[in-house]
Amino acid sequence: MRLFIVVTTFMLMACAALYGCAQEEGQLPQTVITAVARDFNQGDALRTAAHYADDAQILPPRSPVIAGRPAIAAFFQANIDKYISFGNDAQWTVVRGDIAIEQGVYNVRNVRVGQDVEAGKYIRIWKKINGTWRLYRDMFSPDSVSAQAVYITPEETTPGENPRQ
């Protein structure tokens, strides 16, 4: 009988702990969710990378992991283009203590021709560091098996313009 009481007590404690872990504490603020896209679209690679933790990683499809804020800044610098815009729509977020998860869809748009050139889904893990939400892991995947390159072709420029200079 005593063993039954001990086992039952431990089971109840475990259930209570698991129930507590499942409780949401809220959602990520919309300003946090959209900050990366805002700064990317403004052409600021350093400010975009500043949303990431020092030990953050981007896990892009068909590419090696991009680890650490300096590499992440270089990644954004190489991909920022005045004719490309990035947008994301968080469809689900959960916050538990200093960790948050965000899941949603994204699109990359060639603003020169007014057409989306890539769409997909993403998942992000955030960590609250010194009171500020920072991206810890960022993973995305295009919906198309053969996602188009997101580069502007020479035919899309007007005579005399060279957007890559």
PDB file of C-alpha atoms in Angstrom:
ATOM      1  CA  MET A   1       0.000   0.000   0.000  1.00  0.00           C
ATOM      2  CA  ARG A   2       2.798   2.387   0.892  1.00  0.00           C
ATOM      3  CA  LEU A   3       4.489   1.768  -2.487  1.00  0.00           C
ATOM      4  CA  PHE A   4       1.175   2.536  -4.214  1.00  0.00           C
ATOM      5  CA  ILE A   5       0.927   5.892  -2.410  1.00  0.00           C
ATOM      6  CA  VAL A   6       4.529   6.810  -3.276  1.00  0.00           C
ATOM      7  CA  VAL A   7       4.128   5.836  -6.946  1.00  0.00           C
ATOM      8  CA  THR A   8       0.781   7.650  -7.184  1.00  0.00           C
ATOM      9  CA  THR A   9       2.272  10.760  -5.576  1.00  0.00           C
ATOM     10  CA  PHE A  10       5.179  10.784  -8.058  1.00  0.00           C
ATOM     11  CA  MET A  11       2.795  10.284 -10.974  1.00  0.00           C
ATOM     12  CA  LEU A  12       0.633  13.190  -9.823  1.00  0.00           C
ATOM     13  CA  MET A  13       3.711  15.373  -9.400  1.00  0.00           C
ATOM     14  CA  ALA A  14       4.920  14.435 -12.895  1.00  0.00           C
ATOM     15  CA  CYS A  15       1.500  15.167 -14.387  1.00  0.00           C
ATOM     16  CA  ALA A  16       1.386  18.531 -12.627  1.00  0.00           C
ATOM     17  CA  ALA A  17       4.871  19.368 -13.908  1.00  0.00           C
ATOM     18  CA  LEU A  18       3.993  18.343 -17.462  1.00  0.00           C
ATOM     19  CA  TYR A  19       0.736  20.264 -17.318  1.00  0.00           C
ATOM     20  CA  GLY A  20       2.634  23.343 -16.179  1.00  0.00           C
ATOM     21  CA  CYS A  21       5.093  22.975 -19.046  1.00  0.00           C
ATOM     22  CA  ALA A  22       2.242  22.860 -21.527  1.00  0.00           C
ATOM     23  CA  GLN A  23       0.733  26.130 -20.364  1.00  0.00           C
ATOM     24  CA  GLU A  24       1.369  29.014 -22.701  1.00  0.00           C
ATOM     25  CA  GLU A  25       2.578  32.213 -21.144  1.00  0.00           C
ATOM     26  CA  GLY A  26       1.656  34.308 -24.135  1.00  0.00           C
ATOM     27  CA  GLN A  27       2.696  35.043 -27.658  1.00  0.00           C
ATOM     28  CA  LEU A  28       5.603  36.869 -29.197  1.00  0.00           C
ATOM     29  CA  PRO A  29       4.865  40.560 -29.762  1.00  0.00           C
ATOM     30  CA  GLN A  30       4.133  41.411 -33.396  1.00  0.00           C
ATOM     31  CA  THR A  31       6.977  43.947 -33.371  1.00  0.00           C
ATOM     32  CA  VAL A  32       9.425  41.117 -32.588  1.00  0.00           C
ATOM     33  CA  ILE A  33       7.992  38.870 -35.311  1.00  0.00           C
ATOM     34  CA  THR A  34       8.252  41.505 -38.062  1.00  0.00           C
ATOM     35  CA  ALA A  35      11.525  43.217 -37.074  1.00  0.00           C
ATOM     36  CA  VAL A  36      13.820  40.993 -39.160  1.00  0.00           C
ATOM     37  CA  ALA A  37      11.799  41.533 -42.349  1.00  0.00           C
ATOM     38  CA  ARG A  38      11.550  45.283 -41.672  1.00  0.00           C
ATOM     39  CA  ASP A  39      15.306  45.721 -41.287  1.00  0.00           C
ATOM     40  CA  PHE A  40      16.080  43.409 -44.225  1.00  0.00           C
ATOM     41  CA  ASN A  41      13.722  45.391 -46.458  1.00  0.00           C
ATOM     42  CA  GLN A  42      15.390  48.634 -45.346  1.00  0.00           C
ATOM     43  CA  GLY A  43      18.702  47.206 -46.574  1.00  0.00           C
ATOM     44  CA  ASP A  44      20.452  47.117 -43.195  1.00  0.00           C
ATOM     45  CA  ALA A  45      22.326  43.817 -42.840  1.00  0.00           C
ATOM     46  CA  LEU A  46      23.910  44.696 -39.486  1.00  0.00           C
ATOM     47  CA  ARG A  47      20.619  45.764 -37.919  1.00  0.00           C
ATOM     48  CA  THR A  48      18.962  42.640 -39.341  1.00  0.00           C
ATOM     49  CA  ALA A  49      21.685  40.423 -37.841  1.00  0.00           C
ATOM     50  CA  ALA A  50      21.371  42.240 -34.504  1.00  0.00           C
ATOM     51  CA  HIS A  51      18.052  40.419 -33.968  1.00  0.00           C
ATOM     52  CA  TYR A  52      20.034  37.174 -33.632  1.00  0.00           C
ATOM     53  CA  ALA A  53      21.813  35.847 -30.524  1.00  0.00           C
ATOM     54  CA  ASP A  54      25.611  35.710 -30.620  1.00  0.00           C
ATOM     55  CA  ASP A  55      25.441  31.903 -30.924  1.00  0.00           C
ATOM     56  CA  ALA A  56      22.461  31.834 -33.301  1.00  0.00           C
ATOM     57  CA  GLN A  57      22.214  29.633 -36.366  1.00  0.00           C
ATOM     58  CA  ILE A  58      20.334  29.915 -39.637  1.00  0.00           C
ATOM     59  CA  LEU A  59      19.544  26.515 -41.139  1.00  0.00           C
ATOM     60  CA  PRO A  60      18.884  27.232 -44.834  1.00  0.00           C
ATOM     61  CA  PRO A  61      17.740  24.560 -47.294  1.00  0.00           C
ATOM     62  CA  ARG A  62      20.404  22.945 -49.461  1.00  0.00           C
ATOM     63  CA  SER A  63      23.171  24.918 -47.698  1.00  0.00           C
ATOM     64  CA  PRO A  64      25.472  24.590 -44.700  1.00  0.00           C
ATOM     65  CA  VAL A  65      24.503  26.029 -41.333  1.00  0.00           C
ATOM     66  CA  ILE A  66      25.239  29.744 -40.917  1.00  0.00           C
ATOM     67  CA  ALA A  67      26.521  30.057 -37.353  1.00  0.00           C
ATOM     68  CA  GLY A  68      27.184  33.147 -35.257  1.00  0.00           C
ATOM     69  CA  ARG A  69      26.184  36.764 -35.667  1.00  0.00           C
ATOM     70  CA  PRO A  70      29.151  37.774 -37.915  1.00  0.00           C
ATOM     71  CA  ALA A  71      28.343  34.984 -40.409  1.00  0.00           C
ATOM     72  CA  ILE A  72      24.648  35.861 -40.222  1.00  0.00           C
ATOM     73  CA  ALA A  73      25.447  39.531 -40.985  1.00  0.00           C
ATOM     74  CA  ALA A  74      27.521  38.411 -43.989  1.00  0.00           C
ATOM     75  CA  PHE A  75      24.647  36.189 -45.144  1.00  0.00           C
ATOM     76  CA  PHE A  76      22.226  39.118 -45.051  1.00  0.00           C
ATOM     77  CA  GLN A  77      24.724  41.467 -46.680  1.00  0.00           C
ATOM     78  CA  ALA A  78      25.072  39.022 -49.581  1.00  0.00           C
ATOM     79  CA  ASN A  79      21.288  38.661 -49.966  1.00  0.00           C
ATOM     80  CA  ILE A  80      19.978  42.178 -49.450  1.00  0.00           C
ATOM     81  CA  ASP A  81      18.943  43.792 -52.713  1.00  0.00           C
ATOM     82  CA  LYS A  82      16.878  46.922 -53.223  1.00  0.00           C
ATOM     83  CA  TYR A  83      14.629  45.026 -55.638  1.00  0.00           C
ATOM     84  CA  ILE A  84      13.893  42.161 -53.253  1.00  0.00           C
ATOM     85  CA  SER A  85      11.495  42.308 -50.317  1.00  0.00           C
ATOM     86  CA  PHE A  86      10.884  39.696 -47.680  1.00  0.00           C
ATOM     87  CA  GLY A  87       7.689  39.204 -45.715  1.00  0.00           C
ATOM     88  CA  ASN A  88       6.606  36.763 -43.050  1.00  0.00           C
ATOM     89  CA  ASP A  89       3.310  35.859 -41.451  1.00  0.00           C
ATOM     90  CA  ALA A  90       3.498  34.082 -38.095  1.00  0.00           C
ATOM     91  CA  GLN A  91       0.661  31.605 -37.885  1.00  0.00           C
ATOM     92  CA  TRP A  92       1.522  30.245 -34.457  1.00  0.00           C
ATOM     93  CA  THR A  93       3.703  31.341 -31.565  1.00  0.00           C
ATOM     94  CA  VAL A  94       4.163  30.072 -28.049  1.00  0.00           C
ATOM     95  CA  VAL A  95       6.191  31.559 -25.216  1.00  0.00           C
ATOM     96  CA  ARG A  96       7.396  29.574 -22.250  1.00  0.00           C
ATOM     97  CA  GLY A  97       9.682  31.501 -19.925  1.00  0.00           C
ATOM     98  CA  ASP A  98      12.685  32.802 -21.859  1.00  0.00           C
ATOM     99  CA  ILE A  99      12.064  30.566 -24.899  1.00  0.00           C
ATOM    100  CA  ALA A 100       9.579  31.129 -27.711  1.00  0.00           C
ATOM    101  CA  ILE A 101       8.725  29.259 -30.891  1.00  0.00           C
ATOM    102  CA  GLU A 102       7.286  30.902 -33.979  1.00  0.00           C
ATOM    103  CA  GLN A 103       5.959  29.112 -37.048  1.00  0.00           C
ATOM    104  CA  GLY A 104       4.645  30.695 -40.202  1.00  0.00           C
ATOM    105  CA  VAL A 105       4.904  31.325 -43.903  1.00  0.00           C
ATOM    106  CA  TYR A 106       7.119  33.699 -45.841  1.00  0.00           C
ATOM    107  CA  ASN A 107       7.412  35.191 -49.284  1.00  0.00           C
ATOM    108  CA  VAL A 108      10.211  36.808 -51.252  1.00  0.00           C
ATOM    109  CA  ARG A 109       9.068  39.393 -53.776  1.00  0.00           C
ATOM    110  CA  ASN A 110      10.806  40.945 -56.743  1.00  0.00           C
ATOM    111  CA  VAL A 111       9.444  44.465 -56.273  1.00  0.00           C
ATOM    112  CA  ARG A 112      10.801  45.560 -59.643  1.00  0.00           C
ATOM    113  CA  VAL A 113       8.341  43.323 -61.491  1.00  0.00           C
ATOM    114  CA  GLY A 114       5.789  43.026 -58.673  1.00  0.00           C
ATOM    115  CA  GLN A 115       5.921  39.247 -58.464  1.00  0.00           C
ATOM    116  CA  ASP A 116       6.651  36.737 -55.707  1.00  0.00           C
ATOM    117  CA  VAL A 117       9.700  34.654 -56.605  1.00  0.00           C
ATOM    118  CA  GLU A 118       9.647  32.355 -53.593  1.00  0.00           C
ATOM    119  CA  ALA A 119       7.185  31.285 -50.933  1.00  0.00           C
ATOM    120  CA  GLY A 120       7.614  28.821 -48.131  1.00  0.00           C
ATOM    121  CA  LYS A 121       7.362  28.058 -44.452  1.00  0.00           C
ATOM    122  CA  TYR A 122       9.617  28.726 -41.512  1.00  0.00           C
ATOM    123  CA  ILE A 123      10.147  27.951 -37.872  1.00  0.00           C
ATOM    124  CA  ARG A 124      12.110  30.087 -35.437  1.00  0.00           C
ATOM    125  CA  ILE A 125      13.279  29.568 -31.896  1.00  0.00           C
ATOM    126  CA  TRP A 126      13.733  32.736 -29.848  1.00  0.00           C
ATOM    127  CA  LYS A 127      15.588  33.272 -26.578  1.00  0.00           C
ATOM    128  CA  LYS A 128      15.056  36.202 -24.264  1.00  0.00           C
ATOM    129  CA  ILE A 129      18.522  37.532 -23.488  1.00  0.00           C
ATOM    130  CA  ASN A 130      18.840  40.417 -21.029  1.00  0.00           C
ATOM    131  CA  GLY A 131      15.141  41.195 -21.512  1.00  0.00           C
ATOM    132  CA  THR A 132      15.266  41.256 -25.336  1.00  0.00           C
ATOM    133  CA  TRP A 133      14.008  38.552 -27.695  1.00  0.00           C
ATOM    134  CA  ARG A 134      16.815  37.284 -29.954  1.00  0.00           C
ATOM    135  CA  LEU A 135      16.592  34.659 -32.658  1.00  0.00           C
ATOM    136  CA  TYR A 136      18.425  31.503 -31.615  1.00  0.00           C
ATOM    137  CA  ARG A 137      17.534  29.173 -34.509  1.00  0.00           C
ATOM    138  CA  ASP A 138      15.985  30.139 -37.839  1.00  0.00           C
ATOM    139  CA  MET A 139      14.971  27.498 -40.387  1.00  0.00           C
ATOM    140  CA  PHE A 140      13.054  27.970 -43.617  1.00  0.00           C
ATOM    141  CA  SER A 141      12.007  25.867 -46.557  1.00  0.00           C
ATOM    142  CA  PRO A 142      10.619  26.967 -49.933  1.00  0.00           C
ATOM    143  CA  ASP A 143       7.384  25.328 -51.051  1.00  0.00           C
ATOM    144  CA  SER A 144       8.605  24.769 -54.591  1.00  0.00           C
ATOM    145  CA  VAL A 145      10.985  21.895 -55.214  1.00  0.00           C
ATOM    146  CA  SER A 146      12.845  24.075 -57.685  1.00  0.00           C
ATOM    147  CA  ALA A 147      12.645  27.479 -56.052  1.00  0.00           C
ATOM    148  CA  GLN A 148      13.542  30.238 -58.438  1.00  0.00           C
ATOM    149  CA  ALA A 149      16.683  32.230 -57.859  1.00  0.00           C
ATOM    150  CA  VAL A 150      15.862  35.486 -56.176  1.00  0.00           C
ATOM    151  CA  TYR A 151      18.171  37.551 -58.334  1.00  0.00           C
ATOM    152  CA  ILE A 152      17.270  40.391 -60.660  1.00  0.00           C
ATOM    153  CA  THR A 153      18.072  39.533 -64.257  1.00  0.00           C
ATOM    154  CA  PRO A 154      19.624  42.113 -66.589  1.00  0.00           C
ATOM    155  CA  GLU A 155      16.412  42.199 -68.645  1.00  0.00           C
ATOM    156  CA  GLU A 156      14.575  43.622 -65.615  1.00  0.00           C
ATOM    157  CA  THR A 157      16.731  46.732 -65.327  1.00  0.00           C
ATOM    158  CA  THR A 158      16.090  49.891 -67.288  1.00  0.00           C
ATOM    159  CA  PRO A 159      18.799  51.215 -69.612  1.00  0.00           C
ATOM    160  CA  GLY A 160      21.639  52.848 -67.697  1.00  0.00           C
ATOM    161  CA  GLU A 161      20.762  51.224 -64.348  1.00  0.00           C
ATOM    162  CA  ASN A 162      22.877  48.598 -62.661  1.00  0.00           C
ATOM    163  CA  PRO A 163      21.349  47.688 -59.291  1.00  0.00           C
ATOM    164  CA  ARG A 164      24.344  45.531 -58.280  1.00  0.00           C
ATOM    165  CA  GLN A 165      26.880  48.383 -58.252  1.00  0.00           C
TER     166      GLN A 165
END
